[in-house]
mmCIF file of C-alpha atoms in Angstrom:
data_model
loop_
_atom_site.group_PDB
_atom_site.id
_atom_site.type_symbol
_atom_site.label_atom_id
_atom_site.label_comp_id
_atom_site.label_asym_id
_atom_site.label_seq_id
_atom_site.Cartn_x
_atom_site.Cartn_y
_atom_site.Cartn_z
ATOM 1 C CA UNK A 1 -2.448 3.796 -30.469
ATOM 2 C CA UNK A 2 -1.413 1.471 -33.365
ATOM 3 C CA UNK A 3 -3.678 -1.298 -32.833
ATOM 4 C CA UNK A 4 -6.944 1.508 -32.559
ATOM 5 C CA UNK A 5 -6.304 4.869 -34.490
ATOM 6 C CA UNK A 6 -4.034 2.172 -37.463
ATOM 7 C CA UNK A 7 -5.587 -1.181 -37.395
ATOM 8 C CA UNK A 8 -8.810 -0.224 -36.026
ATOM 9 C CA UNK A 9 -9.938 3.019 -37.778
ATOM 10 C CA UNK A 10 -7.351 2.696 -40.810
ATOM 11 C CA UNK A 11 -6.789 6.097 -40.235
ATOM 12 C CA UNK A 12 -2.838 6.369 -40.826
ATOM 13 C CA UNK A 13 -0.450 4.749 -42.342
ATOM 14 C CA UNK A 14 2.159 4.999 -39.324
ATOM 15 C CA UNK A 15 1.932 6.209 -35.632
ATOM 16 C CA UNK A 16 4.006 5.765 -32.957
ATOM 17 C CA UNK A 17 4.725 7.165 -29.658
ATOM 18 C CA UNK A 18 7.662 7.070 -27.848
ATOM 19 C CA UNK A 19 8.770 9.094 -24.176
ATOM 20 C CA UNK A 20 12.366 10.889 -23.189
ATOM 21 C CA UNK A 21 13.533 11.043 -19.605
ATOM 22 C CA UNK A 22 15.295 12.918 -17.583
ATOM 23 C CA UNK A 23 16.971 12.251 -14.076
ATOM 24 C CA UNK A 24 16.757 15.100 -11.137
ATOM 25 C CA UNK A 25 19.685 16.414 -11.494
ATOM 26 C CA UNK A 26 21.790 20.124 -10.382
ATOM 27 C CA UNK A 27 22.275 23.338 -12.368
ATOM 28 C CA UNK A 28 25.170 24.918 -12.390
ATOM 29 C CA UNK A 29 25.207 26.578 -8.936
ATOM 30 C CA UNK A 30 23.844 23.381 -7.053
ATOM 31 C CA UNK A 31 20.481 23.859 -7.375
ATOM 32 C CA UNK A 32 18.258 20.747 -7.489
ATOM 33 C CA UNK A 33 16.432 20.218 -10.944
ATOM 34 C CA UNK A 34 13.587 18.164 -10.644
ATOM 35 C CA UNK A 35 12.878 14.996 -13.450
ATOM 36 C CA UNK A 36 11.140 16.088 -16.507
ATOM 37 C CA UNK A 37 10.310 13.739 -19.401
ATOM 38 C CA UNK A 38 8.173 14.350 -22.397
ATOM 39 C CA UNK A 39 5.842 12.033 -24.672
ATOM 40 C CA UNK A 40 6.575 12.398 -28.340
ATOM 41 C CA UNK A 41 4.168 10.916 -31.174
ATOM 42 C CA UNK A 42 3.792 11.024 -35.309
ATOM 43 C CA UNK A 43 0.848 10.264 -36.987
ATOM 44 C CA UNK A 44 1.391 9.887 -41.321
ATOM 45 C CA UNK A 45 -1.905 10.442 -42.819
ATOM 46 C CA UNK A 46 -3.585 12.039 -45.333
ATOM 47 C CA UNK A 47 -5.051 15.898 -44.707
ATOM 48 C CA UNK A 48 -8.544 14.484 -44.787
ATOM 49 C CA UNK A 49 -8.304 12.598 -42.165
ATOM 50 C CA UNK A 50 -5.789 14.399 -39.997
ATOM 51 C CA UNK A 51 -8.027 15.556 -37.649
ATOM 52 C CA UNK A 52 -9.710 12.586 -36.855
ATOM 53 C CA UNK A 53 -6.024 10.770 -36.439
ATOM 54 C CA UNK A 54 -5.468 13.756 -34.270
ATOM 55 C CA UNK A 55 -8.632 13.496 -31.724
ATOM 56 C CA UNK A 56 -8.855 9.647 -31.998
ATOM 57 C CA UNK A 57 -5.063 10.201 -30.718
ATOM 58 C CA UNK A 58 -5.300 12.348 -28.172
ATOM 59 C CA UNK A 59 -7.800 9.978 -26.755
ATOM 60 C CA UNK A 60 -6.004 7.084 -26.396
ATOM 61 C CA UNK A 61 -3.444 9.129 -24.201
ATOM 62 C CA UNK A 62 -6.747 9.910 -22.544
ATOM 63 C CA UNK A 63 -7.354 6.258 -22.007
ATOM 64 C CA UNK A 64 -3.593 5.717 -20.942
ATOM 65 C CA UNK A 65 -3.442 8.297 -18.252
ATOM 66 C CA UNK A 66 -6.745 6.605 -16.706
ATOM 67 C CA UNK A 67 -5.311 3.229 -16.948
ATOM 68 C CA UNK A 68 -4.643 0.679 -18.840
ATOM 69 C CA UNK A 69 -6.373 -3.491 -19.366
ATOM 70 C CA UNK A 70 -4.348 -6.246 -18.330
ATOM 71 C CA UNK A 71 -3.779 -7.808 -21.895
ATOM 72 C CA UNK A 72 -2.335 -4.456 -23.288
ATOM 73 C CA UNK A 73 0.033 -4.385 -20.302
ATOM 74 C CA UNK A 74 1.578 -7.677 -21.033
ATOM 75 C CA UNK A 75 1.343 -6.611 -25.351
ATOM 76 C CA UNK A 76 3.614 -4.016 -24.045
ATOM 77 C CA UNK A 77 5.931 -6.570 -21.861
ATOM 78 C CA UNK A 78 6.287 -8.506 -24.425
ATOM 79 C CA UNK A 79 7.035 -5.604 -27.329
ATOM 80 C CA UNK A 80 9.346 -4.456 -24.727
ATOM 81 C CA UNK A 81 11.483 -7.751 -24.295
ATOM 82 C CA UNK A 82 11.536 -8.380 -28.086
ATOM 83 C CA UNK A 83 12.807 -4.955 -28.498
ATOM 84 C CA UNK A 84 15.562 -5.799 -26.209
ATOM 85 C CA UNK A 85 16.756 -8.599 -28.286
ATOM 86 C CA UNK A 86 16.560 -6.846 -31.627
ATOM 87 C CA UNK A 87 18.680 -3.987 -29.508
ATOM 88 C CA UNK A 88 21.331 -6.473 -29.514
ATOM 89 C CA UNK A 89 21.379 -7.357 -33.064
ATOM 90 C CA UNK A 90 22.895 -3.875 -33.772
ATOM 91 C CA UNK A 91 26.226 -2.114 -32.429
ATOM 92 C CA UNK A 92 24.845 1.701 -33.008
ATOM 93 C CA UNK A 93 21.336 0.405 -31.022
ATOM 94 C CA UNK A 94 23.493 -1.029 -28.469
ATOM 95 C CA UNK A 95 26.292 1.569 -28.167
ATOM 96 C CA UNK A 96 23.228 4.212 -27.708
ATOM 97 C CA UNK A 97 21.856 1.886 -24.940
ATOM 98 C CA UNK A 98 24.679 2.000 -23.313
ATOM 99 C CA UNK A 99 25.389 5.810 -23.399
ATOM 100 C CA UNK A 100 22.031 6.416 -22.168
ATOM 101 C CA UNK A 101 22.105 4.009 -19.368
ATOM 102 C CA UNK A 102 25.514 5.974 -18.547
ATOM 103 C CA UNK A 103 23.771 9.209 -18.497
ATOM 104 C CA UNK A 104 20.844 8.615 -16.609
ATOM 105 C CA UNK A 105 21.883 6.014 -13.884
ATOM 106 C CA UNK A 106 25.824 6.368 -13.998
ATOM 107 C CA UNK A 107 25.930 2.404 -14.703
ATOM 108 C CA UNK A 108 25.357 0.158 -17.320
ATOM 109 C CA UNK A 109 22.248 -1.347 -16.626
ATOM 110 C CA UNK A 110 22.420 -5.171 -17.478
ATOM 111 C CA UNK A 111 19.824 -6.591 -19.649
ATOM 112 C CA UNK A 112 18.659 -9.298 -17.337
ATOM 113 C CA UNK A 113 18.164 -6.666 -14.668
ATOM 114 C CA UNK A 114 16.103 -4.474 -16.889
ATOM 115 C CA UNK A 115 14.119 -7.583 -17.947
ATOM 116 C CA UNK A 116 13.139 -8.005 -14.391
ATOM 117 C CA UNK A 117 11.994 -4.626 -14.169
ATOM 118 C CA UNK A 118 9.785 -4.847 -16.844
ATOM 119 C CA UNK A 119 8.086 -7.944 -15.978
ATOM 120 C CA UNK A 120 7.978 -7.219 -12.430
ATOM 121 C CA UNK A 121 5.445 -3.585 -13.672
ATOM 122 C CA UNK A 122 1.637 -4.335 -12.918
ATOM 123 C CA UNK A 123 -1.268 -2.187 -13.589
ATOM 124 C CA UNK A 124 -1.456 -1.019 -10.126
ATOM 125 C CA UNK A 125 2.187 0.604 -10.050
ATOM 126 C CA UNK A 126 0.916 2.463 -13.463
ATOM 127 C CA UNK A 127 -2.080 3.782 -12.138
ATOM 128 C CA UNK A 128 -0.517 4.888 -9.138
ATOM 129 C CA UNK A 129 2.118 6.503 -11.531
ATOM 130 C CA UNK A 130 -0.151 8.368 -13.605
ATOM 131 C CA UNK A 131 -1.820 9.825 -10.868
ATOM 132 C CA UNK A 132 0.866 11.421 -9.240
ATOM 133 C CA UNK A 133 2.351 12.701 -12.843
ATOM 134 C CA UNK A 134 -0.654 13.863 -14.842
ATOM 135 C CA UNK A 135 -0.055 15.461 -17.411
ATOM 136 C CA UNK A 136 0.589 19.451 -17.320
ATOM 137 C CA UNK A 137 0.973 20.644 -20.599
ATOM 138 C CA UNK A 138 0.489 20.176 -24.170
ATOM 139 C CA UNK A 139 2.540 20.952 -27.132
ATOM 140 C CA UNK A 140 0.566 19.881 -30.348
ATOM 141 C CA UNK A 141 2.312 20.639 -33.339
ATOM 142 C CA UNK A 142 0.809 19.723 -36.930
ATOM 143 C CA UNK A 143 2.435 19.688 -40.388
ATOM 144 C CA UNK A 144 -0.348 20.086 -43.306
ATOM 145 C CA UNK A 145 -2.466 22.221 -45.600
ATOM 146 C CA UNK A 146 -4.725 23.198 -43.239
ATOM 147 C CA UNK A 147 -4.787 23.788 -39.415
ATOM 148 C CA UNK A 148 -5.976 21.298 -36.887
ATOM 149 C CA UNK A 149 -7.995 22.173 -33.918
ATOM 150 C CA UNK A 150 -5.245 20.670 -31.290
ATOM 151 C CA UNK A 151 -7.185 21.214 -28.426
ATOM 152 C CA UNK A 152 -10.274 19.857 -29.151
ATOM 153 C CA UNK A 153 -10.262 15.826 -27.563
ATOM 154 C CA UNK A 154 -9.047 17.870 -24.364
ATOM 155 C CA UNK A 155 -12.189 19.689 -23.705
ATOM 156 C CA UNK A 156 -13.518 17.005 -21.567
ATOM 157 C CA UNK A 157 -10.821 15.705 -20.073
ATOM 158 C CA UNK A 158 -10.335 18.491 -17.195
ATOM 159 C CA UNK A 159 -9.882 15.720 -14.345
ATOM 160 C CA UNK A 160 -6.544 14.620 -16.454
ATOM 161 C CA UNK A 161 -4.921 17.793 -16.598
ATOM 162 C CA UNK A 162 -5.248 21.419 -16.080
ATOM 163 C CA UNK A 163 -2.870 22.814 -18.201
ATOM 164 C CA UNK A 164 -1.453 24.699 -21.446
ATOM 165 C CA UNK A 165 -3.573 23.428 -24.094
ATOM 166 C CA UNK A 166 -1.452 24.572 -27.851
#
């Protein structure tokens, strides 16, 4: 998303994405809760070109969920690992790695092991993972003078999802 709807389209002046996970776990009277896990994005841009940032967005998730090149897998590899090592660089970065891998796999997960996992990912295991986990539902919410049509880059895209559309 930066390189196209940022460097591409000079669109915005930030965007990011970023996803939150959450292990199967049991309710309070046993019951099995499945995993659940949400993508979360921001977009800073001006009002006239919000919607435009919003559709050229919404596209690009479009492009993820049908798969992604080789080259941007191993951008993200990379991004990934370098994050790692900055993670290090600060106690409150590292003490919330820490907690997490607590919470969701009841270990501390060491870094060499996680760098493993990420290089050991291939385009294949994504695909395979997007297929079985398409997307359901869509929360869009937008922050400006004037409304943005939210649904609008889904209309075509009925083979990704069938779903809420807000």
């Amino acid at each position: 998303m930066f390189d196209r709807v940022r460097e591409q389209h000079g669109l915005c002046y930030s965007i990011w994405a970023n996803t939150h996970s959450m292990p199967p776990s049991k309710d309070r009277d046993g019951k099995r809760v499945p995993a659940t896990g949400a993508v979360f994005g921001y977009a800073g841009t001006t009002p006239q070109r919000a919607q435009q940032t919003l559709d050229l967005t919404l596209q690009e998730i479009k492009h993820l969920c049908k798969g992604l090149e080789e080259s941007e897998l191993e951008r993200w590899k990379v991004r990934i690992q370098s994050s790692l090592i900055m993670e290090q660089e600060s106690a409150n970065s590292r003490a919330g790695s820490l907690a997490s891998d607590q919470f969701q796999l009841g270990r501390v997960m060491p870094t060499e092991e996680l760098e493993t996992i990420i290089e050991s990912i291939t385009l294949q295991q994504i695909k395979d993972y997007y297929d079985s986990h398409t997307p359901e539902s869509f929360r869009i919410v937008t922050i400006g003078p004037e409304p943005l049509e939210g649904g609008v880059a889904f209309d075509d895209t009925a083979n990704i999802a069938e779903g809420e559309k807000e």
